[in-house]
């Protein structure tokens, strides 16, 4: 028995868990499918660079979500089959596999996935899964956490989606919005706390509208950030190319000037003479040097480009000609511009401290007249102001920082933060120098231009474009802080958020109107239904719509019409029935009143007359008659009637033969009630000339203990005036009337018997006192007391004869009668017979209490006298019986015939005293 009970409990738990799981998760597949499709859409957007670089990981994540959505169908099928335990366990397994897959494709999402695997087990425990399944759920949770950690520490060979990328942020926003929508739909579907449909619709619509709007705003901000990033990178590249062109123009100017100098005949002839003569003829050499120098000075002063110095180096790197004579004789054989100048044109910056800020160098080879033999190097040195102005100034983009680096990672132009070395991802990409003593080492063998996001020399995250400017043999870097992009994106987000809030407010207003348009007709219909339920049957919906609400309103109106019609008919039937019941109640009450009033009459004639009058008055009849059967039960005699016609018929001794004449005679015979609804069509009806207006008649038997004693006859001047209900009511009245008649008869009989008994007993009492007086046993007939002594009297006191004659007391008050004294004479009565008189003289001032006390004493006196008489009579009877017994005993003692006769005569004579007694036996022969 206990095992069966446990089995039933487990089955009920399984069913409850299945219902709860299905209620919570019936929308999971739909929302998960939409989420997977959303990731595919996000991937497509990345292909067009709307959300950053293309990320194939989005397709992997979408596939994982599609996998989880596909698992929901069999699991929900189990839940519908009321196998809730299996559904919860398999649901936990599916979520764990999904969490492991998502961790493999998405970096930095471990905490979210760990929290996710707790959801299904926690829901199952809350729903009441049996405790014996707790270890299995715990094992699944531990295994899920272990799987997530393993997937995170041992990622697949594919690149995982980075959480801090725009596409990841957009994915998180989309996934969060989808989850919130799923949670909202589940909560709203399960909620039973809403008091109105409008509130539920408004809440649902606001949440459903707000979440996608917020998500759209976030995606818009992410898109704006990505677009800003792309635009900034594009601007950086454009600005870099522009500045490169400007620098190339400066270098080209150097080149043009160098060509013009080399092509100048005076300079060329004198410079070649200096470079080729050597030290053999110093005078001539100085003369050529002077001519060449002067020509260079002319060029220095004549060119638009302001040169600080123009030099000519020999093959050894020594300055042989210079516009600065102090520089002649100096050696620059270790300088790059010398080394590169021997090969070809060189433009760049020099580290020589003697140059100061005028460190921009251009060098080019000097050939002999045939242009084949290398003779020296022409060096043009100018200030780097133009280059610095080009590099450092970007008027339309103040947030942009541009600078040049030499091949040792040293800044050639000013940086916004002081630094000696720029060792960043950008610098290492475009500088391949790996000298000893330089901390920054490049991993690239070939310089590569590029762009991207990285940390700059100050540790700030920047978006940068970097390239080599080959004309100067330097690295050019253009950077913009990412905070600038974020600020612009935040501004865009603020604008989008403002617009989103405005859109949400408009949507809320629209939703409120829409909810009202849906809820108000339903609310109106509910109120109308309540009014209808409260009794307002005329309430109608009158909803003029073509949708389901209109159909519901029309259905309600049709139902209300039908119900109103049914209720109307029922009310009419109830009203009719109520009227019938009221009529019956009135008639029953009237019959009860008649029975009560009739019961107060003790005289039969009075009872019949009163009952007839009450019936006639209460029931508003044309005629009422009460018939009683005669002693032989041959005729029904009209005994009482309140109508004039009835009184005339009574005066004429109206009677109907039982079983022969009229409805009354038939009822008297059959002892069953009868109704004639149309007297003209009833052959039994007796056409009474005294009652010409009779149209309906009802006769009811008057019976007592199944004994017929009469008939109650009622007549109406209206056709169809009586029905079966009237028979039942009137029969009750007739039965009560019959009982009252029988009771009145019995009462009259009892009263008559009592009167006869009283007369007989009074006669007996009177004769008894008369006999007592004649026997002489009374002695004195009376006594008188004068407050001194008691005296016997034999004469009747004054006024005694009057009292004995009338039997009433006589009082003479001397104030009123003028008598000598106050006299009162009161009869002594027994059973209505006066047997004596008590006469008393009263003092003045006596009261009624005195008379009452005297009458009470006289009553006690009468009772005492009667008791004494009866005692004396009994004693005499006993003496007589004793004497008779003695005579009988003596007679019985004789045995002979003669002795018997003699004893009898003697004993009778003794008992009679002085009487003469004789006895004689006379035979037939003596005659």
Coordinates of C-alpha atoms in Angstrom, one line a residue, residues 175-525:
X175 CA 21.8 38.0 -27.2
X176 CA 20.9 39.9 -24.0
X177 CA 17.9 41.5 -25.7
X178 CA 16.7 38.1 -27.0
X179 CA 17.1 36.6 -23.5
X180 CA 15.2 39.5 -21.9
X181 CA 12.4 39.1 -24.5
X182 CA 12.2 35.4 -23.8
X183 CA 12.1 36.0 -20.0
X184 CA 9.5 38.7 -20.4
X185 CA 7.3 36.5 -22.6
X186 CA 7.6 33.7 -20.1
X187 CA 6.8 35.9 -17.1
X188 CA 3.9 37.6 -18.8
X189 CA 2.5 34.3 -20.0
X190 CA 2.6 32.9 -16.4
X191 CA 1.6 36.0 -14.5
X192 CA -1.9 36.0 -12.9
X193 CA -1.4 39.2 -10.9
X194 CA -2.7 41.7 -13.5
X195 CA -6.0 43.2 -12.5
X196 CA -6.9 44.4 -16.0
X197 CA -6.2 43.3 -19.5
X198 CA -5.1 46.9 -20.4
X199 CA -2.3 46.8 -17.8
X200 CA -1.1 43.4 -19.1
X201 CA -1.2 44.6 -22.7
X202 CA 0.5 47.9 -21.9
X203 CA 3.2 46.3 -19.8
X204 CA 3.8 43.6 -22.4
X205 CA 3.9 46.1 -25.3
X206 CA 6.2 48.5 -23.5
X207 CA 8.7 45.8 -22.6
X208 CA 8.6 44.2 -26.1
X209 CA 9.0 47.6 -27.7
X210 CA 11.6 49.0 -25.3
X211 CA 14.0 46.1 -25.4
X212 CA 14.4 46.0 -29.2
X213 CA 14.6 49.7 -29.3
X214 CA 17.3 49.8 -26.7
X215 CA 19.1 47.0 -28.5
X216 CA 18.8 48.9 -31.8
X217 CA 20.3 51.9 -30.1
X218 CA 23.2 49.8 -28.8
X219 CA 23.7 48.3 -32.1
X220 CA 23.6 51.7 -33.7
X221 CA 26.2 52.9 -31.2
X222 CA 28.4 49.9 -32.0
X223 CA 27.9 50.5 -35.7
X224 CA 28.6 54.2 -35.2
X225 CA 31.8 53.3 -33.3
X226 CA 32.8 50.9 -36.1
X227 CA 32.0 53.5 -38.7
X228 CA 33.9 56.1 -36.8
X229 CA 36.9 53.8 -36.5
X230 CA 36.8 53.0 -40.2
X231 CA 36.5 56.7 -41.0
X232 CA 39.2 57.7 -38.7
X233 CA 41.5 55.1 -40.1
X234 CA 40.7 56.3 -43.6
X235 CA 41.3 59.9 -42.5
X236 CA 44.6 58.8 -41.0
X237 CA 45.6 57.1 -44.2
X238 CA 44.6 60.1 -46.3
X239 CA 46.4 62.6 -44.0
X240 CA 49.5 60.4 -44.1
X241 CA 49.5 60.2 -47.8
X242 CA 48.9 63.9 -48.0
X243 CA 51.8 64.7 -45.7
X244 CA 53.9 62.2 -47.6
X245 CA 53.2 64.1 -50.8
X246 CA 54.0 67.4 -49.1
X247 CA 57.3 65.9 -47.8
X248 CA 58.1 64.5 -51.2
X249 CA 57.5 68.0 -52.6
X250 CA 60.1 69.4 -50.2
X251 CA 62.5 66.7 -51.1
X252 CA 61.9 67.2 -54.8
X253 CA 62.6 70.9 -54.3
X254 CA 66.0 69.8 -52.8
X255 CA 66.5 67.6 -55.7
X256 CA 65.6 70.3 -58.3
X257 CA 68.0 72.7 -56.6
X258 CA 70.8 70.2 -56.5
X259 CA 70.3 69.5 -60.1
X260 CA 70.4 73.2 -61.0
X261 CA 73.6 73.6 -58.9
X262 CA 75.2 70.6 -60.6
X263 CA 74.3 71.8 -64.0
X264 CA 75.6 75.3 -63.3
X265 CA 78.8 75.5 -65.5
X266 CA 80.6 77.9 -63.2
X267 CA 80.0 75.8 -60.2
X268 CA 80.6 72.6 -61.9
X269 CA 83.9 73.6 -63.4
X270 CA 85.3 75.1 -60.3
X271 CA 84.0 72.4 -58.0
X272 CA 85.5 69.6 -60.2
X273 CA 88.8 71.5 -60.3
X274 CA 88.7 71.6 -56.5
X275 CA 87.8 67.9 -56.3
X276 CA 90.4 66.8 -58.9
X277 CA 93.4 69.1 -58.4
X278 CA 94.0 68.1 -54.8
X279 CA 96.7 69.8 -52.9
X280 CA 99.2 70.3 -55.7
X281 CA 98.5 73.9 -56.3
X282 CA 97.0 75.5 -53.3
X283 CA 96.6 78.9 -54.8
X284 CA 94.8 77.7 -57.8
X285 CA 92.8 75.4 -55.5
X286 CA 91.7 78.2 -53.3
X287 CA 90.8 80.3 -56.3
X288 CA 88.6 77.5 -57.6
X289 CA 87.1 76.9 -54.2
X290 CA 86.4 80.6 -53.9
X291 CA 84.7 80.7 -57.2
X292 CA 82.6 77.6 -56.4
X293 CA 81.8 78.9 -52.9
X294 CA 80.7 82.2 -54.3
X295 CA 78.5 80.5 -56.7
X296 CA 76.9 78.4 -54.0
X297 CA 76.3 81.5 -52.0
X298 CA 74.6 83.0 -54.9
X299 CA 72.4 79.9 -55.2
X300 CA 71.8 79.9 -51.4
X301 CA 70.6 83.5 -51.6
X302 CA 68.7 83.2 -54.8
X303 CA 66.6 80.0 -54.2
X304 CA 63.2 80.0 -52.7
X305 CA 64.2 77.2 -50.4
X306 CA 66.3 78.7 -47.7
X307 CA 69.4 76.6 -47.2
X308 CA 71.5 76.9 -44.1
X309 CA 74.5 75.5 -45.8
X310 CA 75.6 74.0 -49.1
X311 CA 78.6 71.8 -49.0
X312 CA 80.7 69.8 -51.3
X313 CA 82.4 66.6 -49.9
X314 CA 85.2 64.8 -51.6
X315 CA 85.4 61.1 -51.9
X316 CA 86.7 60.9 -48.4
X317 CA 83.8 62.7 -46.8
X318 CA 85.7 65.9 -46.1
X319 CA 84.1 69.3 -46.7
X320 CA 86.1 70.9 -49.5
X321 CA 83.6 73.7 -50.3
X322 CA 81.0 75.2 -48.0
X323 CA 79.0 78.3 -47.9
X324 CA 80.2 78.3 -44.3
X325 CA 84.0 78.5 -44.6
X326 CA 84.4 77.3 -41.0
X327 CA 82.9 74.0 -42.1
X328 CA 85.6 73.4 -44.8
X329 CA 88.0 70.7 -43.8
X330 CA 85.5 68.9 -41.5
X331 CA 84.9 65.2 -42.2
X332 CA 81.5 63.6 -42.4
X333 CA 82.6 60.2 -43.6
X334 CA 80.5 58.5 -40.9
X335 CA 77.3 60.4 -41.7
X336 CA 74.6 58.7 -43.5
X337 CA 74.1 61.5 -45.9
X338 CA 77.8 60.9 -47.0
X339 CA 77.4 57.2 -47.2
X340 CA 74.1 57.3 -49.1
X341 CA 75.2 60.3 -51.2
X342 CA 78.0 58.2 -52.8
X343 CA 75.3 55.9 -54.1
X344 CA 72.6 58.3 -55.1
X345 CA 70.3 61.0 -53.9
X346 CA 69.7 61.0 -50.1
X347 CA 67.3 63.1 -48.1
X348 CA 67.0 62.8 -44.4
X349 CA 67.9 64.1 -41.0
X350 CA 71.3 64.1 -39.5
X351 CA 72.2 63.6 -35.9
X352 CA 75.2 65.7 -36.0
X353 CA 75.1 68.1 -33.1
X354 CA 76.8 70.8 -35.0
X355 CA 73.8 71.1 -37.3
X356 CA 71.3 72.0 -34.5
X357 CA 67.8 72.3 -35.8
X358 CA 69.1 72.8 -39.3
X359 CA 69.5 69.1 -39.7
X360 CA 67.5 68.4 -42.9
X361 CA 70.1 67.1 -45.3
X362 CA 69.9 66.4 -49.0
X363 CA 73.0 64.9 -50.7
X364 CA 73.6 63.9 -54.3
X365 CA 76.7 62.6 -56.2
X366 CA 78.9 65.0 -58.3
X367 CA 80.1 63.5 -61.5
X368 CA 82.7 64.7 -63.9
X369 CA 81.7 66.4 -67.1
X370 CA 81.0 63.2 -68.9
X371 CA 78.8 62.1 -66.0
X372 CA 80.5 58.8 -65.5
X373 CA 83.1 59.3 -62.9
X374 CA 82.0 60.0 -59.3
X375 CA 84.0 63.0 -58.0
X376 CA 82.2 64.1 -54.8
X377 CA 79.0 64.8 -53.1
X378 CA 76.8 67.9 -53.1
X379 CA 75.1 68.4 -49.7
X380 CA 72.3 70.9 -49.1
X381 CA 71.5 71.5 -45.5
X382 CA 68.4 73.3 -44.5
X383 CA 66.2 73.8 -41.4
X384 CA 63.6 71.0 -40.8
X385 CA 60.9 73.6 -40.0
X386 CA 59.0 72.9 -43.2
X387 CA 59.0 69.2 -42.6
X388 CA 58.1 69.6 -38.9
X389 CA 55.3 72.0 -39.9
X390 CA 54.0 69.4 -42.4
X391 CA 54.2 66.6 -39.9
X392 CA 53.1 68.2 -36.7
X393 CA 50.3 70.4 -38.0
X394 CA 46.9 69.0 -38.9
X395 CA 44.5 72.0 -38.4
X396 CA 41.3 70.2 -39.3
X397 CA 42.0 67.3 -37.0
X398 CA 43.5 68.5 -33.7
X399 CA 43.1 65.1 -32.0
X400 CA 45.4 63.5 -34.6
X401 CA 49.1 63.2 -33.7
X402 CA 51.6 62.7 -36.4
X403 CA 55.4 62.2 -36.0
X404 CA 58.5 60.9 -37.7
X405 CA 60.9 58.2 -36.4
X406 CA 64.4 57.5 -37.5
X407 CA 65.6 54.0 -38.0
X408 CA 66.6 53.8 -34.3
X409 CA 63.0 54.4 -33.1
X410 CA 63.8 58.0 -32.0
X411 CA 61.3 60.7 -32.7
X412 CA 62.5 63.1 -35.4
X413 CA 59.5 65.5 -34.7
X414 CA 57.9 66.5 -31.5
X415 CA 55.6 64.1 -29.7
X416 CA 52.8 65.2 -27.4
X417 CA 54.4 63.3 -24.6
X418 CA 58.1 63.3 -24.1
X419 CA 59.7 60.1 -25.1
X420 CA 63.1 59.0 -26.2
X421 CA 62.1 55.8 -28.0
X422 CA 58.8 54.9 -29.7
X423 CA 58.5 51.1 -29.4
X424 CA 55.0 50.2 -30.5
X425 CA 53.3 47.8 -32.8
X426 CA 53.3 50.5 -35.5
X427 CA 57.0 51.4 -35.2
X428 CA 58.1 47.8 -35.1
X429 CA 56.1 47.1 -38.3
X430 CA 57.8 49.9 -40.4
X431 CA 61.3 49.8 -38.8
X432 CA 63.4 46.8 -39.2
X433 CA 66.5 48.0 -37.4
X434 CA 67.7 45.6 -34.7
X435 CA 70.9 47.2 -33.4
X436 CA 72.7 46.3 -30.3
X437 CA 71.7 48.5 -27.4
X438 CA 68.3 49.3 -28.8
X439 CA 65.6 47.9 -26.5
X440 CA 63.0 47.9 -29.3
X441 CA 63.4 44.9 -31.5
X442 CA 61.4 44.4 -34.7
X443 CA 60.3 41.0 -35.7
X444 CA 59.8 42.0 -39.3
X445 CA 62.4 41.5 -42.0
X446 CA 60.5 43.8 -44.3
X447 CA 58.9 47.1 -43.3
X448 CA 55.2 46.9 -43.7
X449 CA 52.8 49.8 -43.8
X450 CA 49.6 49.3 -41.9
X451 CA 46.8 50.5 -39.6
X452 CA 45.0 49.3 -36.6
X453 CA 44.4 49.7 -32.9
X454 CA 47.3 49.4 -30.5
X455 CA 49.0 51.0 -27.5
X456 CA 51.1 54.1 -28.3
X457 CA 54.4 55.2 -26.8
X458 CA 52.5 56.6 -23.8
X459 CA 50.5 53.4 -23.2
X460 CA 47.2 54.9 -24.5
X461 CA 45.0 52.9 -26.9
X462 CA 45.1 54.6 -30.3
X463 CA 44.0 54.1 -33.8
X464 CA 47.0 54.6 -36.0
X465 CA 48.2 54.5 -39.6
X466 CA 51.9 53.9 -40.2
X467 CA 54.2 53.9 -43.2
X468 CA 57.7 54.5 -44.5
X469 CA 58.5 57.8 -46.2
X470 CA 61.2 56.6 -48.5
X471 CA 62.1 60.0 -49.7
X472 CA 63.4 60.8 -46.2
X473 CA 64.1 57.2 -45.1
X474 CA 62.0 57.7 -42.0
X475 CA 58.9 56.2 -40.4
X476 CA 55.7 58.2 -40.4
X477 CA 53.0 57.5 -37.8
X478 CA 49.6 59.1 -37.5
X479 CA 47.5 58.3 -34.4
X480 CA 44.2 59.3 -32.9
X481 CA 43.3 58.3 -29.3
X482 CA 40.5 55.7 -29.1
X483 CA 38.9 57.9 -26.5
X484 CA 38.1 60.3 -29.3
X485 CA 36.3 57.5 -31.2
X486 CA 34.5 56.5 -28.1
X487 CA 33.5 60.0 -27.3
X488 CA 32.1 60.5 -30.8
X489 CA 30.4 57.1 -30.4
X490 CA 29.0 58.1 -27.1
X491 CA 27.8 61.3 -28.6
X492 CA 26.2 59.3 -31.3
X493 CA 24.8 56.9 -28.7
X494 CA 23.4 59.9 -26.7
X495 CA 21.7 61.1 -29.8
X496 CA 20.5 57.6 -30.6
X497 CA 19.4 57.1 -27.0
X498 CA 17.5 60.4 -27.0
X499 CA 15.9 59.5 -30.3
X500 CA 15.2 56.0 -28.9
X501 CA 13.6 57.4 -25.8
X502 CA 11.5 59.7 -27.9
X503 CA 10.6 56.7 -30.1
X504 CA 9.8 54.6 -27.0
X505 CA 7.6 57.4 -25.7
X506 CA 5.8 57.6 -29.0
X507 CA 5.6 53.8 -29.0
X508 CA 4.2 53.8 -25.5
X509 CA 1.6 56.3 -26.5
X510 CA 0.8 54.2 -29.6
X511 CA 0.8 51.1 -27.4
X512 CA -1.5 52.7 -24.9
X513 CA -3.9 53.6 -27.7
X514 CA -3.6 50.2 -29.2
X515 CA -4.0 48.5 -25.7
X516 CA -7.0 50.7 -25.1
X517 CA -8.5 49.8 -28.4
X518 CA -8.1 46.1 -27.5
X519 CA -8.8 46.3 -23.8
X520 CA -11.6 48.8 -23.7
X521 CA -14.1 46.8 -25.7
X522 CA -13.3 43.7 -23.6
X523 CA -13.5 45.8 -20.4
X524 CA -16.8 47.2 -21.7
X525 CA -18.0 43.7 -22.5

